[in-house]
């Protein structure tokens, strides 16, 4: 007991007011329910046109650009591959949408596959410090005569700021491909790769579905996994995607509010309040990274009164607001 008292950082006469833990706090577990077993042949569908009104990324494009991106799409379907999936398939690329493929970097060496599927862009998701994947992508693109592009993902926390950049690059290529042929016959197709095709590139493809088609995290993950059965997302990956979902939802809420008539300054205050309350949750698990800007940059600049923030930390009352809490108190004699 004496040894414990010597090691204790608590001063004489001070006690803890609540139970404490010595381990670091953990993020809540994000459960992705399994589709297998729900039916003998689970199938998911994406209707590109019905989802566009609910998507966030689609709002960044004109009506003409959206037609060039999606007018040739039928309803996209993902069918359970478990009955015919083989281990060797993880070394191949699979179509997630009719214009978007996902696979390992090794799949770019199969030039016959690239030509047969009509791939027009190889898009790499990799840490630029490791040049091997990027060199393989560039070499394959030059030999087949197609385009190559990439995003540098040095760490997991940098993904959120790069999801939009990757979507813009992919969509810009698809729009340019559509405009290059006035007959509308030429359509761009993109192969997204990382080292395994199961982690970073899968996260980016999932984020693309969430942004452009308005899917939530669970729907997007299910759709990708049903197409490429070997995809395995870590808890950190799911946390990043959950944060991105909150950001997309906040953008939709703001857009919806701006589309409704507001009463002068009161309307502006409502929008600001909505932004801060929605996005404070989204950034709670995201730390600013060097070169990536601050958390405020991820959102948008919100100027003006910060009384909402003060109210969040006021003392509690019977209405159920945040209560005053002191972690340590003096021992009563």
Coordinates of C-alpha atoms in Angstrom, one line a residue:
X1 CA 0.0 0.0 0.0
X2 CA 2.9 2.4 0.8
X3 CA 4.5 1.7 -2.6
X4 CA 1.2 2.5 -4.3
X5 CA 0.9 5.7 -2.3
X6 CA 4.4 6.8 -3.4
X7 CA 3.7 6.2 -7.1
X8 CA 0.3 7.8 -7.0
X9 CA 0.2 11.3 -8.7
X10 CA -2.7 12.3 -6.4
X11 CA -1.7 14.7 -3.6
X12 CA -2.4 14.0 0.0
X13 CA -6.1 14.5 0.8
X14 CA -7.3 14.3 -2.8
X15 CA -9.4 11.5 -4.2
X16 CA -10.8 10.6 -7.6
X17 CA -14.5 11.5 -8.0
X18 CA -15.1 8.7 -10.5
X19 CA -13.6 5.4 -11.8
X20 CA -10.6 5.9 -14.0
X21 CA -8.7 3.7 -16.5
X22 CA -5.0 3.6 -17.3
X23 CA -5.3 2.6 -20.9
X24 CA -5.8 5.1 -23.8
X25 CA -9.4 5.8 -24.8
X26 CA -10.6 3.8 -27.8
X27 CA -12.9 4.9 -30.6
X28 CA -16.3 3.2 -30.6
X29 CA -16.5 0.0 -32.7
X30 CA -18.3 0.5 -36.1
X31 CA -20.2 -2.7 -36.9
X32 CA -20.7 -3.6 -40.5
X33 CA -23.4 -6.4 -40.5
X34 CA -22.7 -9.3 -42.8
X35 CA -24.9 -9.8 -45.8
X36 CA -24.1 -13.5 -46.2
X37 CA -26.7 -15.7 -44.6
X38 CA -29.5 -13.1 -44.9
X39 CA -30.6 -14.8 -48.1
X40 CA -29.3 -17.5 -50.5
X41 CA -28.2 -14.9 -53.0
X42 CA -27.9 -11.4 -51.6
X43 CA -28.0 -8.6 -54.2
X44 CA -27.5 -4.9 -53.9
X45 CA -28.4 -2.2 -56.5
X46 CA -27.5 1.4 -57.2
X47 CA -29.8 3.5 -59.3
X48 CA -27.5 6.3 -60.4
X49 CA -30.3 8.7 -61.1
X50 CA -32.4 8.3 -58.0
X51 CA -29.3 8.7 -55.8
X52 CA -27.9 11.8 -57.4
X53 CA -30.3 14.0 -55.7
X54 CA -29.1 12.7 -52.3
X55 CA -25.4 12.7 -53.1
X56 CA -23.0 15.4 -52.0
X57 CA -20.3 15.0 -54.6
X58 CA -22.9 15.2 -57.4
X59 CA -23.7 18.7 -56.3
X60 CA -20.2 19.9 -57.4
X61 CA -21.0 19.2 -61.1
X62 CA -23.3 20.8 -63.6
X63 CA -26.2 19.0 -65.1
X64 CA -24.3 18.5 -68.4
X65 CA -21.3 17.0 -66.6
X66 CA -23.5 14.6 -64.7
X67 CA -25.1 13.4 -67.9
X68 CA -21.6 12.8 -69.3
X69 CA -20.7 10.9 -66.2
X70 CA -23.8 8.8 -65.6
X71 CA -26.1 9.0 -68.6
X72 CA -24.9 5.7 -70.0
X73 CA -25.3 3.8 -66.7
X74 CA -28.0 1.3 -66.1
X75 CA -28.9 0.2 -62.6
X76 CA -25.6 -1.1 -61.1
X77 CA -25.9 -4.4 -59.2
X78 CA -23.6 -6.2 -56.8
X79 CA -24.2 -10.0 -56.4
X80 CA -22.8 -12.3 -53.7
X81 CA -19.6 -13.8 -55.2
X82 CA -18.9 -16.2 -52.3
X83 CA -20.1 -19.3 -54.2
X84 CA -17.7 -18.8 -57.1
X85 CA -14.9 -16.8 -55.4
X86 CA -11.5 -18.4 -55.4
X87 CA -8.3 -17.3 -53.6
X88 CA -6.6 -16.5 -56.9
X89 CA -9.2 -13.9 -57.6
X90 CA -7.6 -11.5 -55.1
X91 CA -4.7 -11.1 -57.5
X92 CA -7.2 -9.9 -60.2
X93 CA -9.2 -6.7 -60.5
X94 CA -13.0 -6.7 -60.3
X95 CA -15.6 -4.2 -61.6
X96 CA -17.3 -2.3 -58.9
X97 CA -19.3 -0.2 -61.4
X98 CA -19.2 -0.6 -65.1
X99 CA -16.6 2.2 -65.3
X100 CA -14.8 1.6 -62.0
X101 CA -12.5 -1.4 -61.3
X102 CA -10.7 -2.2 -58.1
X103 CA -7.7 -4.4 -57.8
X104 CA -4.0 -4.9 -56.7
X105 CA -1.2 -3.1 -58.3
X106 CA 0.0 -6.4 -59.8
X107 CA -3.1 -6.4 -62.1
X108 CA -1.7 -3.5 -64.2
X109 CA 0.9 -6.0 -65.6
X110 CA -1.8 -7.8 -67.4
X111 CA -1.9 -5.6 -70.5
X112 CA -4.4 -7.9 -72.2
X113 CA -6.9 -7.4 -69.3
X114 CA -6.4 -3.6 -69.6
X115 CA -7.1 -3.6 -73.3
X116 CA -10.0 -6.2 -73.1
X117 CA -11.9 -4.2 -70.5
X118 CA -11.2 -0.9 -72.1
X119 CA -9.4 0.7 -69.2
X120 CA -8.5 4.3 -70.0
X121 CA -7.0 5.4 -66.6
X122 CA -5.0 3.6 -64.0
X123 CA -5.4 5.4 -60.7
X124 CA -3.0 4.6 -57.9
X125 CA -3.6 5.1 -54.2
X126 CA -0.2 4.8 -52.5
X127 CA 2.5 6.4 -50.3
X128 CA 4.6 8.3 -52.8
X129 CA 7.7 7.5 -50.7
X130 CA 7.5 3.9 -52.0
X131 CA 8.1 4.4 -55.8
X132 CA 7.6 0.8 -56.9
X133 CA 3.8 0.9 -57.3
X134 CA 3.8 4.3 -59.0
X135 CA 6.5 3.2 -61.4
X136 CA 4.6 0.0 -62.3
X137 CA 1.5 2.1 -63.0
X138 CA 3.3 4.6 -65.2
X139 CA 5.1 1.9 -67.1
X140 CA 1.9 -0.1 -67.8
X141 CA 0.0 3.1 -68.8
X142 CA 2.7 4.0 -71.3
X143 CA 2.9 0.5 -72.8
X144 CA -0.8 0.3 -73.3
X145 CA -1.3 3.9 -74.3
X146 CA -3.6 5.0 -71.5
X147 CA -3.6 7.6 -68.8
X148 CA -2.1 7.3 -65.3
X149 CA -2.7 9.3 -62.1
X150 CA -2.5 8.9 -58.4
X151 CA -2.9 10.4 -54.9
X152 CA -0.2 10.3 -52.2
X153 CA -1.6 8.7 -49.0
X154 CA 1.3 8.7 -46.5
X155 CA -1.0 7.9 -43.5
X156 CA -4.5 7.0 -42.7
X157 CA -5.5 10.4 -41.3
X158 CA -4.7 12.1 -44.6
X159 CA -7.4 10.1 -46.5
X160 CA -10.3 12.3 -45.7
X161 CA -8.8 15.4 -47.3
X162 CA -7.9 13.3 -50.4
X163 CA -11.3 11.6 -51.0
X164 CA -12.7 14.7 -52.8
X165 CA -9.4 15.2 -54.8
X166 CA -9.4 11.6 -56.0
X167 CA -13.1 11.8 -57.0
X168 CA -12.4 15.0 -59.0
X169 CA -9.5 13.4 -60.8
X170 CA -11.6 10.3 -61.7
X171 CA -14.6 12.3 -62.8
X172 CA -12.5 14.8 -64.8
X173 CA -11.1 11.9 -66.8
X174 CA -14.5 10.4 -67.4
X175 CA -15.9 13.7 -68.6
X176 CA -12.9 14.3 -70.9
X177 CA -13.3 10.8 -72.3
X178 CA -17.0 11.4 -73.0
X179 CA -16.3 14.7 -74.7
X180 CA -13.5 13.4 -76.8
X181 CA -16.0 11.4 -78.9
X182 CA -19.1 13.4 -80.2
X183 CA -20.9 10.2 -81.0
X184 CA -20.9 9.2 -77.3
X185 CA -19.4 5.8 -78.1
X186 CA -16.2 6.3 -76.1
X187 CA -16.5 5.8 -72.4
X188 CA -13.8 6.1 -69.8
X189 CA -13.0 3.3 -67.5
X190 CA -10.9 3.6 -64.4
X191 CA -8.9 1.0 -62.5
X192 CA -8.1 2.0 -58.9
X193 CA -5.2 0.1 -57.3
X194 CA -3.1 -0.1 -54.2
X195 CA -0.5 -2.7 -53.2
X196 CA -3.2 -5.4 -52.4
X197 CA -6.4 -3.9 -53.7
X198 CA -8.0 -4.7 -50.4
X199 CA -7.3 -1.7 -48.2
X200 CA -6.4 1.9 -49.3
X201 CA -7.8 1.6 -52.8
X202 CA -10.9 -0.1 -51.4
X203 CA -11.4 2.8 -48.9
X204 CA -11.2 5.3 -51.7
X205 CA -13.6 3.4 -54.0
X206 CA -16.0 3.1 -51.0
X207 CA -15.7 6.9 -50.4
X208 CA -16.4 7.5 -54.1
X209 CA -19.7 5.6 -53.9
X210 CA -20.7 7.5 -50.8
X211 CA -19.9 10.9 -52.4
X212 CA -21.3 10.4 -55.9
X213 CA -24.2 8.1 -55.2
X214 CA -25.4 9.1 -51.7
X215 CA -24.7 5.7 -50.1
X216 CA -24.1 5.5 -46.4
X217 CA -21.1 3.7 -44.9
X218 CA -22.7 0.3 -44.5
X219 CA -24.4 0.4 -48.0
X220 CA -21.1 1.4 -49.7
X221 CA -19.0 -1.2 -47.9
X222 CA -21.5 -3.9 -48.7
X223 CA -21.6 -3.0 -52.4
X224 CA -17.8 -3.0 -52.7
X225 CA -17.4 -6.3 -50.7
X226 CA -20.0 -8.1 -52.8
X227 CA -17.9 -7.2 -55.9
X228 CA -14.5 -7.8 -54.5
X229 CA -14.9 -10.4 -51.8
X230 CA -11.4 -10.2 -50.3
X231 CA -11.7 -6.5 -49.3
X232 CA -10.8 -6.1 -45.6
X233 CA -11.3 -2.8 -43.9
X234 CA -9.7 -2.1 -40.5
X235 CA -11.4 -0.3 -37.6
X236 CA -9.4 2.8 -38.5
X237 CA -10.6 2.6 -42.1
X238 CA -14.2 2.4 -41.0
X239 CA -13.7 5.3 -38.6
X240 CA -12.3 7.4 -41.5
X241 CA -15.2 6.5 -43.7
X242 CA -17.7 7.2 -40.8
X243 CA -16.1 10.7 -40.4
X244 CA -16.4 11.3 -44.2
X245 CA -20.0 10.2 -44.0
X246 CA -20.7 12.9 -41.4
X247 CA -18.9 15.5 -43.5
X248 CA -21.0 14.6 -46.5
X249 CA -24.2 14.7 -44.5
X250 CA -23.3 18.1 -43.2
X251 CA -22.8 19.4 -46.7
X252 CA -26.2 18.0 -47.7
X253 CA -27.8 19.6 -44.7
X254 CA -26.2 23.0 -45.5
X255 CA -27.2 22.8 -49.1
X256 CA -30.7 21.9 -48.2
X257 CA -30.9 24.8 -45.8
X258 CA -29.5 27.2 -48.3
X259 CA -32.1 26.1 -50.8
X260 CA -34.9 27.1 -48.4
X261 CA -36.0 30.7 -47.8
X262 CA -34.3 32.1 -44.7
X263 CA -35.0 35.2 -42.7
X264 CA -31.9 37.3 -43.0
X265 CA -29.3 37.0 -40.3
X266 CA -31.4 34.4 -38.5
X267 CA -31.0 32.1 -41.5
X268 CA -27.3 32.6 -41.5
X269 CA -27.1 31.8 -37.8
X270 CA -29.1 28.6 -38.4
X271 CA -26.7 27.5 -41.0
X272 CA -23.7 28.3 -38.9
X273 CA -25.1 26.4 -35.9
X274 CA -25.9 23.4 -38.1
X275 CA -22.4 23.3 -39.5
X276 CA -20.7 23.5 -36.1
X277 CA -23.0 20.9 -34.4
X278 CA -22.9 18.4 -37.3
X279 CA -19.2 18.7 -38.0
X280 CA -17.9 18.8 -34.5
X281 CA -18.8 15.1 -34.3
X282 CA -17.2 14.5 -37.7
X283 CA -13.8 15.9 -36.6
X284 CA -13.7 14.5 -33.1
X285 CA -11.5 11.6 -34.2
X286 CA -9.5 13.5 -36.9
X287 CA -6.2 15.2 -35.9
X288 CA -4.7 17.9 -38.2
X289 CA -1.7 16.7 -40.1
X290 CA 1.3 18.6 -41.2
X291 CA 0.7 19.8 -44.8
X292 CA -3.0 18.8 -44.7
X293 CA -4.3 22.0 -43.1
X294 CA -6.3 22.3 -39.9
X295 CA -9.6 20.7 -39.0
X296 CA -11.3 23.9 -39.8
X297 CA -10.0 23.7 -43.4
X298 CA -11.7 20.3 -43.8
X299 CA -15.0 21.9 -43.1
X300 CA -15.4 25.5 -44.1
X301 CA -14.8 28.8 -42.5
X302 CA -17.4 29.7 -40.0
X303 CA -17.1 33.2 -38.7
X304 CA -19.2 35.1 -36.2
X305 CA -20.7 34.4 -32.8
X306 CA -19.4 31.3 -30.9
X307 CA -22.0 31.4 -28.2
X308 CA -23.1 27.9 -29.3
X309 CA -19.7 26.5 -28.2
X310 CA -20.0 28.2 -24.8
X311 CA -23.5 26.8 -24.2
X312 CA -22.2 23.3 -24.8
X313 CA -19.9 23.6 -21.8
X314 CA -22.1 25.4 -19.4
X315 CA -23.1 23.8 -16.1
X316 CA -25.9 21.3 -16.1
X317 CA -29.4 21.7 -14.8
X318 CA -32.6 19.7 -14.6
X319 CA -33.1 20.0 -18.3
X320 CA -30.3 17.5 -18.9
X321 CA -27.6 19.8 -20.1
X322 CA -23.9 19.1 -19.5
X323 CA -23.3 18.9 -15.8
X324 CA -20.3 20.3 -13.9
X325 CA -17.8 17.6 -13.2
X326 CA -14.5 17.8 -11.2
X327 CA -12.3 14.7 -11.8
X328 CA -10.7 15.1 -8.3
X329 CA -12.1 16.4 -5.1
X330 CA -10.7 17.0 -1.6
X331 CA -11.2 14.2 0.9
X332 CA -13.7 15.2 3.6
X333 CA -12.3 14.9 7.1

